[in-house]
Coordinates of C-alpha atoms and ligand atoms in Angstrom, one line a residue:
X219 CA -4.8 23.6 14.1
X220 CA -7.4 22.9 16.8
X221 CA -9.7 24.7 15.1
X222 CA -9.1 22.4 11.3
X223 CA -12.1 22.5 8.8
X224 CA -12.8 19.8 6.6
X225 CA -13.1 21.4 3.6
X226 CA -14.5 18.9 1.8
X227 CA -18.4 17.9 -0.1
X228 CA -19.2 14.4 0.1
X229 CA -19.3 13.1 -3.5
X230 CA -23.3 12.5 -3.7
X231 CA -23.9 15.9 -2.8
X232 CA -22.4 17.1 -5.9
X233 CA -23.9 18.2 -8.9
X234 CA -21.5 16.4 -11.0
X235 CA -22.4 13.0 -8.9
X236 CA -26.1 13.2 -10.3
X237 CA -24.9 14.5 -14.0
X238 CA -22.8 11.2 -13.7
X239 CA -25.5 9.2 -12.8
X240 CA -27.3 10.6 -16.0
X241 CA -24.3 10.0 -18.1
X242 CA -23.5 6.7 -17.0
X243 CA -27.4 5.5 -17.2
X244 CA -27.0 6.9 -21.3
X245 CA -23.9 6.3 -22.7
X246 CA -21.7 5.1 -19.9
X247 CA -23.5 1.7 -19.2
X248 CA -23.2 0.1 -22.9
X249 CA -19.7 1.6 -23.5
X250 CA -17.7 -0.7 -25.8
X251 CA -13.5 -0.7 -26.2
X252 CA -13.3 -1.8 -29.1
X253 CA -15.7 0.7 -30.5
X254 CA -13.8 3.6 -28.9
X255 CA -10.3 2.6 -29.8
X256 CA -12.0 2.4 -33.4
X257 CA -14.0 5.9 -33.5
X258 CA -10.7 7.6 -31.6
X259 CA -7.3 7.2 -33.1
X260 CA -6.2 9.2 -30.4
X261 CA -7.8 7.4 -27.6
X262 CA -4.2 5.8 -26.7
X263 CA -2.2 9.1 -26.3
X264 CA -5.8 10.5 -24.7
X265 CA -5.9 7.8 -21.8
X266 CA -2.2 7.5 -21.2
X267 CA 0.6 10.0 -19.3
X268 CA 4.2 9.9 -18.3
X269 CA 4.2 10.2 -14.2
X270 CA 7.5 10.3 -12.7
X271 CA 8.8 7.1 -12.9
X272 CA 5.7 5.5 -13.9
X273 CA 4.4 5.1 -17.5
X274 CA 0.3 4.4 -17.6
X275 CA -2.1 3.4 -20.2
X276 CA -5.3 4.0 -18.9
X277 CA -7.3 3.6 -22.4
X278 CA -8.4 0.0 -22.1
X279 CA -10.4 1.3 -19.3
X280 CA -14.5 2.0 -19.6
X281 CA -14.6 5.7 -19.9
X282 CA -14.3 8.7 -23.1
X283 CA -13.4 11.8 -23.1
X284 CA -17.3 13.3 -21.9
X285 CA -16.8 10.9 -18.5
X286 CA -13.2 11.7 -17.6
X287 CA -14.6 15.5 -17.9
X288 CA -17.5 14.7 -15.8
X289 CA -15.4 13.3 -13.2
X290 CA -13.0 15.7 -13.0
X291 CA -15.8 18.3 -12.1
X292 CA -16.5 15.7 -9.4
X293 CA -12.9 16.0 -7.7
X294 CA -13.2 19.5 -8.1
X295 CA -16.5 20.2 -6.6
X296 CA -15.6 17.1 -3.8
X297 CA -13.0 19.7 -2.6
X298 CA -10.3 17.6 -3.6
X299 CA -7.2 20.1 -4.2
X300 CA -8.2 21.6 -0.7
X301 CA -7.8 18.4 1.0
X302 CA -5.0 17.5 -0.7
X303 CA -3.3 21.2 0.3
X304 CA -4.4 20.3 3.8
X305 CA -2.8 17.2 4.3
X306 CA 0.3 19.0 2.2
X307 CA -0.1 21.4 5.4
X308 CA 0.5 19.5 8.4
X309 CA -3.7 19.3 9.0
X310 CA -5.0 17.1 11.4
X311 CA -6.6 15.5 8.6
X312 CA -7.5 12.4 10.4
X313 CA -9.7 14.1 12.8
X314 CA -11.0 10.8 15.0
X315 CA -7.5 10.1 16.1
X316 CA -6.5 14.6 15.7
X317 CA -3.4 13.7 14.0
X318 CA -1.7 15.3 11.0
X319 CA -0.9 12.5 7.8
X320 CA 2.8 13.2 7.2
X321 CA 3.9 10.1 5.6
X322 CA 5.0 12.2 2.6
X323 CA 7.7 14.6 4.8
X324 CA 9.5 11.6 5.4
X325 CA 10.3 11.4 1.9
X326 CA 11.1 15.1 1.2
X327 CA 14.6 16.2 1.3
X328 CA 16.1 18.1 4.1
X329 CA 16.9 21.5 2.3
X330 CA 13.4 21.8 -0.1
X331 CA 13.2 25.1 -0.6
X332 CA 9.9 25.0 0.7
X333 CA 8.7 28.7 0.4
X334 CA 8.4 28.6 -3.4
X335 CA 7.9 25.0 -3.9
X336 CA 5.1 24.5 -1.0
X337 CA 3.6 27.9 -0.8
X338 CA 3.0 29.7 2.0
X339 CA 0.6 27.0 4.0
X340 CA 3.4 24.4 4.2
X341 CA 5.8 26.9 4.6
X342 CA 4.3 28.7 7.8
X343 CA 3.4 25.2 9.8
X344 CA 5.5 24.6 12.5
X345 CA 4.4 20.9 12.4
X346 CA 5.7 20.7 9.0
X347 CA 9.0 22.4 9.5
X348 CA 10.1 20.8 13.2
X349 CA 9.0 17.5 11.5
X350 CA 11.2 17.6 9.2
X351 CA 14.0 18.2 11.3
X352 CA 13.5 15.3 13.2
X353 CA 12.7 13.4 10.4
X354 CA 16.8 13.8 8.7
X355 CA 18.4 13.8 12.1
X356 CA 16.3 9.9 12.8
X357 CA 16.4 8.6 8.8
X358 CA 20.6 9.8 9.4
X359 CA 20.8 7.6 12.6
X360 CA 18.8 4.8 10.7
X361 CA 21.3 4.8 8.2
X362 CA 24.3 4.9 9.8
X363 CA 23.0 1.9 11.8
X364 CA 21.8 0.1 8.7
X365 CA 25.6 0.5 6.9
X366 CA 27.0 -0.8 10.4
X367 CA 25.2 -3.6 9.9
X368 CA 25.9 -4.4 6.3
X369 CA 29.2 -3.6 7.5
X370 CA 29.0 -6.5 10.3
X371 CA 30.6 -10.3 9.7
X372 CA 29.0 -11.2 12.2
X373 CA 25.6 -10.3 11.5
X374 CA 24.3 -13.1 8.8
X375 CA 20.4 -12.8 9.6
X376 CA 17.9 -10.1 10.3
X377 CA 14.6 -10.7 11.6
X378 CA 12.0 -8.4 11.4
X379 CA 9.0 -8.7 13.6
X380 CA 6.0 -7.0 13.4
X381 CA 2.5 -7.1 11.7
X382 CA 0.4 -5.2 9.1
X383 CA 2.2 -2.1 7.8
X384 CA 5.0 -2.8 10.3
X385 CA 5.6 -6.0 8.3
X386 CA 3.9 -5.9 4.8
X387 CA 5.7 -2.6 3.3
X388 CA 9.4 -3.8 4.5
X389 CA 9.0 -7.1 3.2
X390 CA 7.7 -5.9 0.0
X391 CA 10.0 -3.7 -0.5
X392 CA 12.7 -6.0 0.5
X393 CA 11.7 -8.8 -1.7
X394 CA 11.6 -6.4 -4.9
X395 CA 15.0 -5.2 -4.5
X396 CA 16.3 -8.3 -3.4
X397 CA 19.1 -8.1 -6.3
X398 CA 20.9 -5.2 -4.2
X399 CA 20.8 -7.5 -0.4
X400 CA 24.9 -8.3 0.2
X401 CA 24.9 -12.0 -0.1
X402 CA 26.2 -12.6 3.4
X403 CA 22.8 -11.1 5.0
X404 CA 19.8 -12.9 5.2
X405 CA 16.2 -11.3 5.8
X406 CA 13.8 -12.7 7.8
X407 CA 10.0 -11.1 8.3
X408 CA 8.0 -13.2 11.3
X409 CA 4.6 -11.6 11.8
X410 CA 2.1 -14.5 12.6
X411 CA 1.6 -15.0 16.2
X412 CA 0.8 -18.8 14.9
X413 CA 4.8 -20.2 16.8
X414 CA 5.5 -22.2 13.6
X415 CA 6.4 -19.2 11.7
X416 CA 9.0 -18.0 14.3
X417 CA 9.9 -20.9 15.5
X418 CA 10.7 -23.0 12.1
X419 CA 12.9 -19.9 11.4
X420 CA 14.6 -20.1 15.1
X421 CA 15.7 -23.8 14.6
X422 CA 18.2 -21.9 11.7
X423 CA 19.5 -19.4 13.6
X424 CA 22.2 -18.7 15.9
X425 CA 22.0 -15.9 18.4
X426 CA 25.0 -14.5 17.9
X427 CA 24.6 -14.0 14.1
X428 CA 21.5 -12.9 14.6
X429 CA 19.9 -9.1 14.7
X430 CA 15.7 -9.3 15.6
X431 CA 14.5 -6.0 14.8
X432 CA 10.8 -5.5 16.8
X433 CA 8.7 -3.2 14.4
X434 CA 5.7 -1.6 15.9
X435 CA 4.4 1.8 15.8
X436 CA 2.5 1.2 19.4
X437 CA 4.9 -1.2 20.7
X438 CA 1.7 -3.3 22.3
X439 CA 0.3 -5.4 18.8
X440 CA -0.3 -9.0 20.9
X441 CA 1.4 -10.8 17.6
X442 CA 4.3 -8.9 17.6
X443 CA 4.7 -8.7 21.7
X444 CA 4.0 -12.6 21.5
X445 CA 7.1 -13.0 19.0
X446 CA 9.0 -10.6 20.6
X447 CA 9.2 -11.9 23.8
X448 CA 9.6 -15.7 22.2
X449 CA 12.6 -14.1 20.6
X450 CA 14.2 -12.8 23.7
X451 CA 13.5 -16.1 25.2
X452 CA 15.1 -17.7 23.0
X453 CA 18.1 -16.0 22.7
X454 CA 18.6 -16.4 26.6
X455 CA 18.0 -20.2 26.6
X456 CA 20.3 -20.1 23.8
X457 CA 23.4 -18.6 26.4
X458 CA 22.6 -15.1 25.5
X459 CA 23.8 -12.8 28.0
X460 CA 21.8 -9.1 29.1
X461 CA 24.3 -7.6 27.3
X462 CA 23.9 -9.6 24.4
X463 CA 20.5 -8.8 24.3
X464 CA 21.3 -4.7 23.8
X465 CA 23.5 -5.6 20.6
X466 CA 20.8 -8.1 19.0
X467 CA 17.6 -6.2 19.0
X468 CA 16.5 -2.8 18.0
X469 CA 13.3 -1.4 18.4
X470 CA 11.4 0.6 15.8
X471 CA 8.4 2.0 17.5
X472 CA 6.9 5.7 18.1
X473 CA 6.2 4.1 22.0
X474 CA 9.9 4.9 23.4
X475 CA 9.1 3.9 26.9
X476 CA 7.2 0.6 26.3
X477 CA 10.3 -0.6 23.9
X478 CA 13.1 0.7 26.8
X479 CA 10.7 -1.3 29.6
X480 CA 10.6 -4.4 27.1
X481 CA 14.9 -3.9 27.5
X482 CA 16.0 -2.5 24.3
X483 CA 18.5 0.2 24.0
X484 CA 19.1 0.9 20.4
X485 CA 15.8 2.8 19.1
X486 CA 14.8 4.5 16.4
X487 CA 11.5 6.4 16.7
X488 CA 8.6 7.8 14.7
X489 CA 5.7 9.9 14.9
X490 CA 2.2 9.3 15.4
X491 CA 1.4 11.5 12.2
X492 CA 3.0 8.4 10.5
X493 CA 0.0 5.9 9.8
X494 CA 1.2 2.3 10.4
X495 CA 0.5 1.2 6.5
X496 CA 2.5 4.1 5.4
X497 CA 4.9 3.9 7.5
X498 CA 7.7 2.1 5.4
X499 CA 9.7 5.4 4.7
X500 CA 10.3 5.9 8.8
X501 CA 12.7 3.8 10.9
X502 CA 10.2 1.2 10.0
X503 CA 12.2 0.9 6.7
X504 CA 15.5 -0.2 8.7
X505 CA 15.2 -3.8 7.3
X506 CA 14.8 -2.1 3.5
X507 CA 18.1 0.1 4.2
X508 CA 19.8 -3.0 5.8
X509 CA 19.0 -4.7 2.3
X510 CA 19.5 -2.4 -0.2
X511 CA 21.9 0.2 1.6
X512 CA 21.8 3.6 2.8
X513 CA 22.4 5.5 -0.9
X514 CA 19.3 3.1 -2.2
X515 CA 17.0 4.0 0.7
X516 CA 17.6 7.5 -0.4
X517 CA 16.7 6.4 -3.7
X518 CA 13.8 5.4 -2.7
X519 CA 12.7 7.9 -0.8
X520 CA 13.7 10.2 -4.0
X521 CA 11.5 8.1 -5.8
X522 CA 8.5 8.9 -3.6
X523 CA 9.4 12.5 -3.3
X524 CA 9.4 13.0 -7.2
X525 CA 5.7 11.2 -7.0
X526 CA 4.6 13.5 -3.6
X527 CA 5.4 16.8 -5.9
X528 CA 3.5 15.5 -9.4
X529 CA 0.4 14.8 -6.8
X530 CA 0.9 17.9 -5.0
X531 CA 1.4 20.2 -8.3
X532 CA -0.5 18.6 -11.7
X533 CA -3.3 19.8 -12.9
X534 CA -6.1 17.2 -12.0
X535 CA -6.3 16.3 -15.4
X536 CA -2.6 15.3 -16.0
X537 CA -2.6 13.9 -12.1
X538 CA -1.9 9.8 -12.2
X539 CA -2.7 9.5 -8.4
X540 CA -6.4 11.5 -9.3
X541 CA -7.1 9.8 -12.5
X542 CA -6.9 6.2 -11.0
X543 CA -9.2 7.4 -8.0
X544 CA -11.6 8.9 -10.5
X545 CA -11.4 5.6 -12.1
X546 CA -12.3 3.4 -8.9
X547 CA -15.1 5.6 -8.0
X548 CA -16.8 5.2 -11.9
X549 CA -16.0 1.6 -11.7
X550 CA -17.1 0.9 -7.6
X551 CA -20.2 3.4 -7.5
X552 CA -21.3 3.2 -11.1
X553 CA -20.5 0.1 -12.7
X554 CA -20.6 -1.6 -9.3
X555 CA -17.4 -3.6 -9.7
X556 CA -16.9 -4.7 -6.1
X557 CA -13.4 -5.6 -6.5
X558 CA -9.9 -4.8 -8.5
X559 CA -7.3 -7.5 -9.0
X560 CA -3.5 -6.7 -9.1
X561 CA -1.3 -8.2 -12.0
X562 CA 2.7 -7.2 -10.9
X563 CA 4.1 -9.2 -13.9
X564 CA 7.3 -9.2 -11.8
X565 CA 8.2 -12.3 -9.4
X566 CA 10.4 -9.1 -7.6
X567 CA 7.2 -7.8 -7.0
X568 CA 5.0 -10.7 -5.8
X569 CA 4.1 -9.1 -2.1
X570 CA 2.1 -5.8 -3.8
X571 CA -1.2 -7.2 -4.1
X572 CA -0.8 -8.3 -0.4
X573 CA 0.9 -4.7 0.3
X574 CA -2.3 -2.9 -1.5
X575 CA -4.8 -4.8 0.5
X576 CA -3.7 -3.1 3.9
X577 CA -2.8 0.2 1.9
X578 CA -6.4 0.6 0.2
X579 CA -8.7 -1.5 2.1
X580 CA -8.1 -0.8 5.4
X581 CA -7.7 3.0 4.5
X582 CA -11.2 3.2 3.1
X583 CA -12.8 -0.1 3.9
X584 CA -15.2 2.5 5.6
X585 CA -19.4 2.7 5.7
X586 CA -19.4 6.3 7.4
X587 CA -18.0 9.4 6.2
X588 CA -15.7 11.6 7.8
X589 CA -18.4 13.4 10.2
X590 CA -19.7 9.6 11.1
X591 CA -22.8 9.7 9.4
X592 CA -23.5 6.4 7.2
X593 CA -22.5 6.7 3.8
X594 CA -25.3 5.6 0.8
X595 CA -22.8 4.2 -1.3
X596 CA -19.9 1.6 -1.8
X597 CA -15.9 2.5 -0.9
X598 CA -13.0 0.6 -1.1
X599 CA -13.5 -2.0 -3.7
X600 CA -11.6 -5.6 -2.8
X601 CA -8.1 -5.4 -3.9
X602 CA -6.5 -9.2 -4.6
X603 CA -4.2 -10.7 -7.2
X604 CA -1.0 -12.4 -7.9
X605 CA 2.3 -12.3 -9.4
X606 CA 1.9 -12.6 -13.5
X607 CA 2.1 -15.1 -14.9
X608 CA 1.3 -17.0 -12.2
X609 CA -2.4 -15.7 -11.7
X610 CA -2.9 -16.6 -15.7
X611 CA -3.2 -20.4 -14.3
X612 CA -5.1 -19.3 -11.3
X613 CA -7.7 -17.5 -11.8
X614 CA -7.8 -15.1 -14.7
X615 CA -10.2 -17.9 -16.3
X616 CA -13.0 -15.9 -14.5
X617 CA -11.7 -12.5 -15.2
X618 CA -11.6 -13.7 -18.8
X619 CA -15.2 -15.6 -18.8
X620 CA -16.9 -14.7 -15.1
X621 CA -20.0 -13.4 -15.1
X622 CA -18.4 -10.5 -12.7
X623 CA -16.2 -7.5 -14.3
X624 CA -12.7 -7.0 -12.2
X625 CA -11.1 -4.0 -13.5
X626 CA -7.2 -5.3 -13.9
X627 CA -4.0 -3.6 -13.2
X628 CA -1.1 -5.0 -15.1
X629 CA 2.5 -3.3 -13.5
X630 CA 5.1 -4.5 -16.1
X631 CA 9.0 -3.6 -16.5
X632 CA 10.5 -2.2 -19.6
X633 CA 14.1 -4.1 -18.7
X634 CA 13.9 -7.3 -16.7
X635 CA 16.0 -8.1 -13.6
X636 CA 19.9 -9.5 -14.1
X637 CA 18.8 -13.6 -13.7
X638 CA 18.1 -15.3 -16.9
X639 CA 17.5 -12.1 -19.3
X640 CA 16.1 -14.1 -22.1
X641 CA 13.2 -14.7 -20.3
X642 CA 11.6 -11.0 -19.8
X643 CA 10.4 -11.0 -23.1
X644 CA 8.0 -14.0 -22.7
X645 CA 6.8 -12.4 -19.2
X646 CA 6.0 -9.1 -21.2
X647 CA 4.4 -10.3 -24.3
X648 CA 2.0 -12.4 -21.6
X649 CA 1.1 -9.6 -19.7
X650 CA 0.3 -7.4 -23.0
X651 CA -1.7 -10.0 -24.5
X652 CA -3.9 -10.7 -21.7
X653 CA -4.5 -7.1 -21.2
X654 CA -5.3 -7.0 -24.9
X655 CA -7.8 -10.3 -24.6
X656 CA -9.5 -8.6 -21.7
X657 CA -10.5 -6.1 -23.8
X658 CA -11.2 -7.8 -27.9
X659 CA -12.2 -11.2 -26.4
X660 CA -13.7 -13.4 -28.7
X661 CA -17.4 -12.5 -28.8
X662 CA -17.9 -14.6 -32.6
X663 CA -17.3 -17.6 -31.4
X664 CA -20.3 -19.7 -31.8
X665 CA -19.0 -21.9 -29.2
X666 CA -20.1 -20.5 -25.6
X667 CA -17.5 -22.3 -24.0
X668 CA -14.7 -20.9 -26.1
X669 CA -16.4 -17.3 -26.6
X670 CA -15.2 -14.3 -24.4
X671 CA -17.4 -11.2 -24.5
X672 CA -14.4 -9.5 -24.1
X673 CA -14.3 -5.2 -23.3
X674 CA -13.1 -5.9 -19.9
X675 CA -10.8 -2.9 -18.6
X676 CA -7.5 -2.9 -17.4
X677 CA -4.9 -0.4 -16.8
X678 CA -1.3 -1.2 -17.8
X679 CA 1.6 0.6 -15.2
X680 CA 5.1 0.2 -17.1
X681 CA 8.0 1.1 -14.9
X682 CA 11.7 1.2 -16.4
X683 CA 12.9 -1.2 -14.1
X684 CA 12.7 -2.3 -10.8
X685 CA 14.8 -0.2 -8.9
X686 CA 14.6 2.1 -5.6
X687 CA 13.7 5.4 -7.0
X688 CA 10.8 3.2 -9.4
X689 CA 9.3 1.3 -6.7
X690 CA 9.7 4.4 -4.3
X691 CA 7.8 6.8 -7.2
X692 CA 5.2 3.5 -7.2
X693 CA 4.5 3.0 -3.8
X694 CA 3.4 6.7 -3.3
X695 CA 1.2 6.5 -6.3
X696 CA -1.1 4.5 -4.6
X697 CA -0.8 5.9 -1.1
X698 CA -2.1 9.2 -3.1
X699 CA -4.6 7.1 -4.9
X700 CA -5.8 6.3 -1.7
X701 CA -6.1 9.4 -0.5
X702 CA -8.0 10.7 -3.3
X703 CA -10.5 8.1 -3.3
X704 CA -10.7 8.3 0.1
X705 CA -11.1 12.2 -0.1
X706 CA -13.8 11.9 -2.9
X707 CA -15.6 9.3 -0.7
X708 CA -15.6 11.6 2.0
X709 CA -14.1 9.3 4.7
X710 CA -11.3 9.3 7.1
X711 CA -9.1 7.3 5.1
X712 CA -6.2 7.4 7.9
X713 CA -7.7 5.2 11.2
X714 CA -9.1 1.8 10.9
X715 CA -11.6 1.2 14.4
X716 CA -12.9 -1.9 12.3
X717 CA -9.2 -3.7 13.8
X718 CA -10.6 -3.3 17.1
X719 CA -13.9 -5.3 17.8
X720 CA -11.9 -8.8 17.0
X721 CA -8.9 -7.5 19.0
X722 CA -11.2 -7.3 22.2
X723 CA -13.3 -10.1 22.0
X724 CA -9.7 -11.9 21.4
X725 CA -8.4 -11.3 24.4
X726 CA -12.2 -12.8 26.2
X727 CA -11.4 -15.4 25.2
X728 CA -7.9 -16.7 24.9
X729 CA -8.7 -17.6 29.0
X730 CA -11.7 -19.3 28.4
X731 CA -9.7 -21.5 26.2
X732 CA -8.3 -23.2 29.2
X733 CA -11.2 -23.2 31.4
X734 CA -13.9 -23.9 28.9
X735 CA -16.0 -21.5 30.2
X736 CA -18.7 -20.6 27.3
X737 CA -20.5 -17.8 29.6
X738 CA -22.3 -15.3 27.5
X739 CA -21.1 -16.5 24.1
X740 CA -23.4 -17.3 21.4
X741 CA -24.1 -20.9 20.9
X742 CA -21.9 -21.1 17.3
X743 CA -18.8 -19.9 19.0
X744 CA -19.7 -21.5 22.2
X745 CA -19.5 -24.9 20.2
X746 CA -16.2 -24.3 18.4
X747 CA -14.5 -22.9 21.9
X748 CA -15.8 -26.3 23.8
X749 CA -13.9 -28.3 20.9
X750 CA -11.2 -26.6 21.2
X751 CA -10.5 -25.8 25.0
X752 CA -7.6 -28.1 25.9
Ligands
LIG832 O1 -4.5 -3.8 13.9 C1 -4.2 -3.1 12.8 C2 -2.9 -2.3 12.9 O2 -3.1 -1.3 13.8 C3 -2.4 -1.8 11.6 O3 -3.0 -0.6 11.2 C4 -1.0 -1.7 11.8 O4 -0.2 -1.6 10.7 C5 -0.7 -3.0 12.5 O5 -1.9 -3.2 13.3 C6 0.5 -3.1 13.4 O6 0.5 -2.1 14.4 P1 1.8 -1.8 15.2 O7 2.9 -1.3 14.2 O8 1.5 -0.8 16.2 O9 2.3 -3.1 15.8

């Protein structure tokens, strides 16, 4: 493994990158919707596919048949199928930290035949193999834990502590399948190391009915340390015994020592080939199986399995996962859009767009490639958005008339959730008819305040309904959209050094904040630190 090749080409060295360029300075640049949808009675069936679990339209998007060709020469030459094998492999893909990317063996079920499924590379790794192993015997004692706690009286709250992708997957998860949570459990997710969050929420609680589970895949994040600690304060000055303290928290961490030092005995581990913002389908998932139980966790990770083996297997052309990356890189390095905006039109799932900022931009919110070397051209574009139809009264008035194109992605369910069927209808018909204004507009109107220009793109996801096995299938759609824009960007899509510059200069000066002492700073936060030293 030691000796692991990257086998990829960056995407500007390609010969397909400059026959894009060419193609995109002709008839790429002026491409009109409305004129394609008119010239190609086919363009719908074209531009759409049936992924597991996920339906997708892509054809209100800017691109013909000619482009989607040109750009799947680009994945090819990129190397992308080789990457993708290697990280199917067990590869130390994320070569600055020399750790394999394994998030997807967490989802893959313990007796895969994987000799005729995987093919030989996935079948011969050791990594692979012993990994998974671990991976049933630790997702078995997660669940047994989570069904003893569903199975508890006592227990009436959870608390989940941790930050990033020890907090943002969970609690998006756990928000969108809220409608399988017992009644008699309560989630709670603290992550802010500002002491109102946690300590509104401890004024409600009692520490016997309480279970504070402290999610962190290093165990030493200063929020999550901050809260944790807090928490065990608190639940001392509160009369908790020693004792107490073993039964009311668990630890969910890959640092086994630091969490056993901090006190805790119950433990469930992971692995560092588990990045932190994938890391939902490890023991960092206890507060999802808690909520939705352990036959809907496995659901889940069905759901995600089925997705791992249509982006392991299709054809590049019939691949979802690869025909959205192909998308972001025409839309970020050719069209320049510098940003994407997320339309769930599903209050379930309000927490994606907040999920898919970690999951994309701190995956390849990167300026160098893979090697180091700066990179000539833009990556991760900037993902934000809202719960439809809430971001209708927000903000889509400058998607709809900006002078800036943001690509949208509507996510919509076929059937609505059990509260107040009557109104999934309206939600639908909104979501479909802003897609379809995006893209006619009203470009007659003589009016300029009331005209749109209209052919603005958007891709429509349509999922069944919002269950386990849908969001699961969902959720590893666009880790693997990540990955393939990352591998077509040439970047190491799996570390994120960018976290640690603030981190440092964070812990200079918390001190100085009681002293005042403004040594060395620069005279802007010099200023701000002298108003606010107590
Ligand atoms: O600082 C960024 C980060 O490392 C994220 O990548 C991670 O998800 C988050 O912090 C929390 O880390 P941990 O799970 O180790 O507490």
């Amino acid at each position: 493994m030691s000796g692991y090749h990257d086998p990829r080409t960056r995407c500007d060295r390609t010969s397909a990158w400059a026959r894009l360029r060419a193609h995109y300075e002709g008839a790429g640049r002026g491409f009109d919707l409305r004129a394609a949808f008119a010239q190609d009675a086919e363009r719908f069936e074209r531009f759409s596919q049936q992924a597991p679990h996920v339906f997708a339209d892509l054809s209100k998007n800017l691109i013909d048949a000619p482009t989607e060709t040109l750009l799947l020469e680009l994945a090819r030459e990129c190397g992308l199928e080789a990457y993708r094998d290697a990280m199917f492999a067990g590869a130390p893909i994320n070569n600055t930290e020399r750790r394999a990317v394994m998030h997807w063996l967490l989802r893959k079920p313990e007796h895969f035949s994987a000799p005729t499924q995987y093919g030989k590379a996935l079948a011969a790794t050791d990594t692979v193999a012993n990994g998974l192993r671990e991976v049933h015997a630790t997702l078995d004692a997660m669940l047994t834990l989570a069904e003893q706690v569903r199975a508890d009286e006592v227990i009436t709250d959870i608390v989940n502590i941790g930050i990033g992708g020890s907090d943002l997957g969970p609690a998006m998860v756990a928000k969108a399948l809220d409608e399988l949570r017992p009644g008699n459990k309560r989630l709670h997710f603290v992550s802010n190391v500002d002491g109102m969050e946690l300590g509104s929420l401890l004024r409600q609680l009692r520490p016997e009915r309480t279970l504070f589970l402290i999610a962190s895949k290093t165990f030493t994040t200063l929020e999550t340390m901050t809260n944790a600690h807090a928490a065990r304060d608190w639940f001392l000055a509160q009369g908790g015994s020693q004792d107490g303290l073993r039964r009311h928290f668990v630890a969910l961490t890959t640092n086994l020592e630091a969490a056993a030092q901090f006190g805790i005995t119950t433990t469930l581990g992971f692995w560092d080939w588990v990045g932190g913002r994938y890391s939902l389908w490890s023991a960092i998932g206890l507060p999802i199986a808690i909520a939705i139980g352990a036959q809907g966790f496995r659901e889940l990770l069905a759901g995600a399995h089925a997705m791992d083996e249509h982006f392991r297997s299709a054809p590049l052309a019939a691949n979802l996962p690869v025909r959205l990356a192909l998308l972001d890189l025409w839309y970020r390095n050719f069209h320049g859009f510098a940003s994407r905006s997320m339309a769930p039109y599903s209050h379930g799932l309000r927490r994606l767009p907040a999920y898919l900022q970690q999951l994309e931009m701190e995956s390849n919110g990167k300026g160098v490639d893979a090697q180091g070397a700066p990179l000539p051209y833009a990556t991760a574009p900037v993902i934000w958005g809202e719960a439809g139809s809430n971001g209708q009264h927000a903000f889509f008035q400058m998607i709809h008339q900006g002078p800036d194109t943001v690509p949208v992605e509507f996510i919509a369910l076929r059937e609505g959730g059990r509260d107040l069927p009557g109104q999934h209808p309206r939600l639908v018909a909104n979501a479909l008819a802003q897609a379809r204004a995006l893209m006619m507009g009203r470009p007659d109107e003589e009016d300029g305040h009331r005209r749109f220009s209209g052919n603005r793109p958007s891709s429509f996801l349509l999922l069944e309904r919002l269950d386990p096995a849908s969001l699961g299938a969902l959720i590893a759609l666009y880790e693997h959209r990540v990955f393939a824009s990352g591998a077509l960007w040439g970047i190491n899509s799996f570390d994120q050094w960018g976290v640690e510059l603030g981190k440092t200069i964070a812990r200079d000066l918390e001190p100085r904040l009681a002293t005042g002492d403004t040594e060395g700073l620069d005279a802007s936060t010099a200023g701000l630190l002298q108003r606010l030293a107590s």
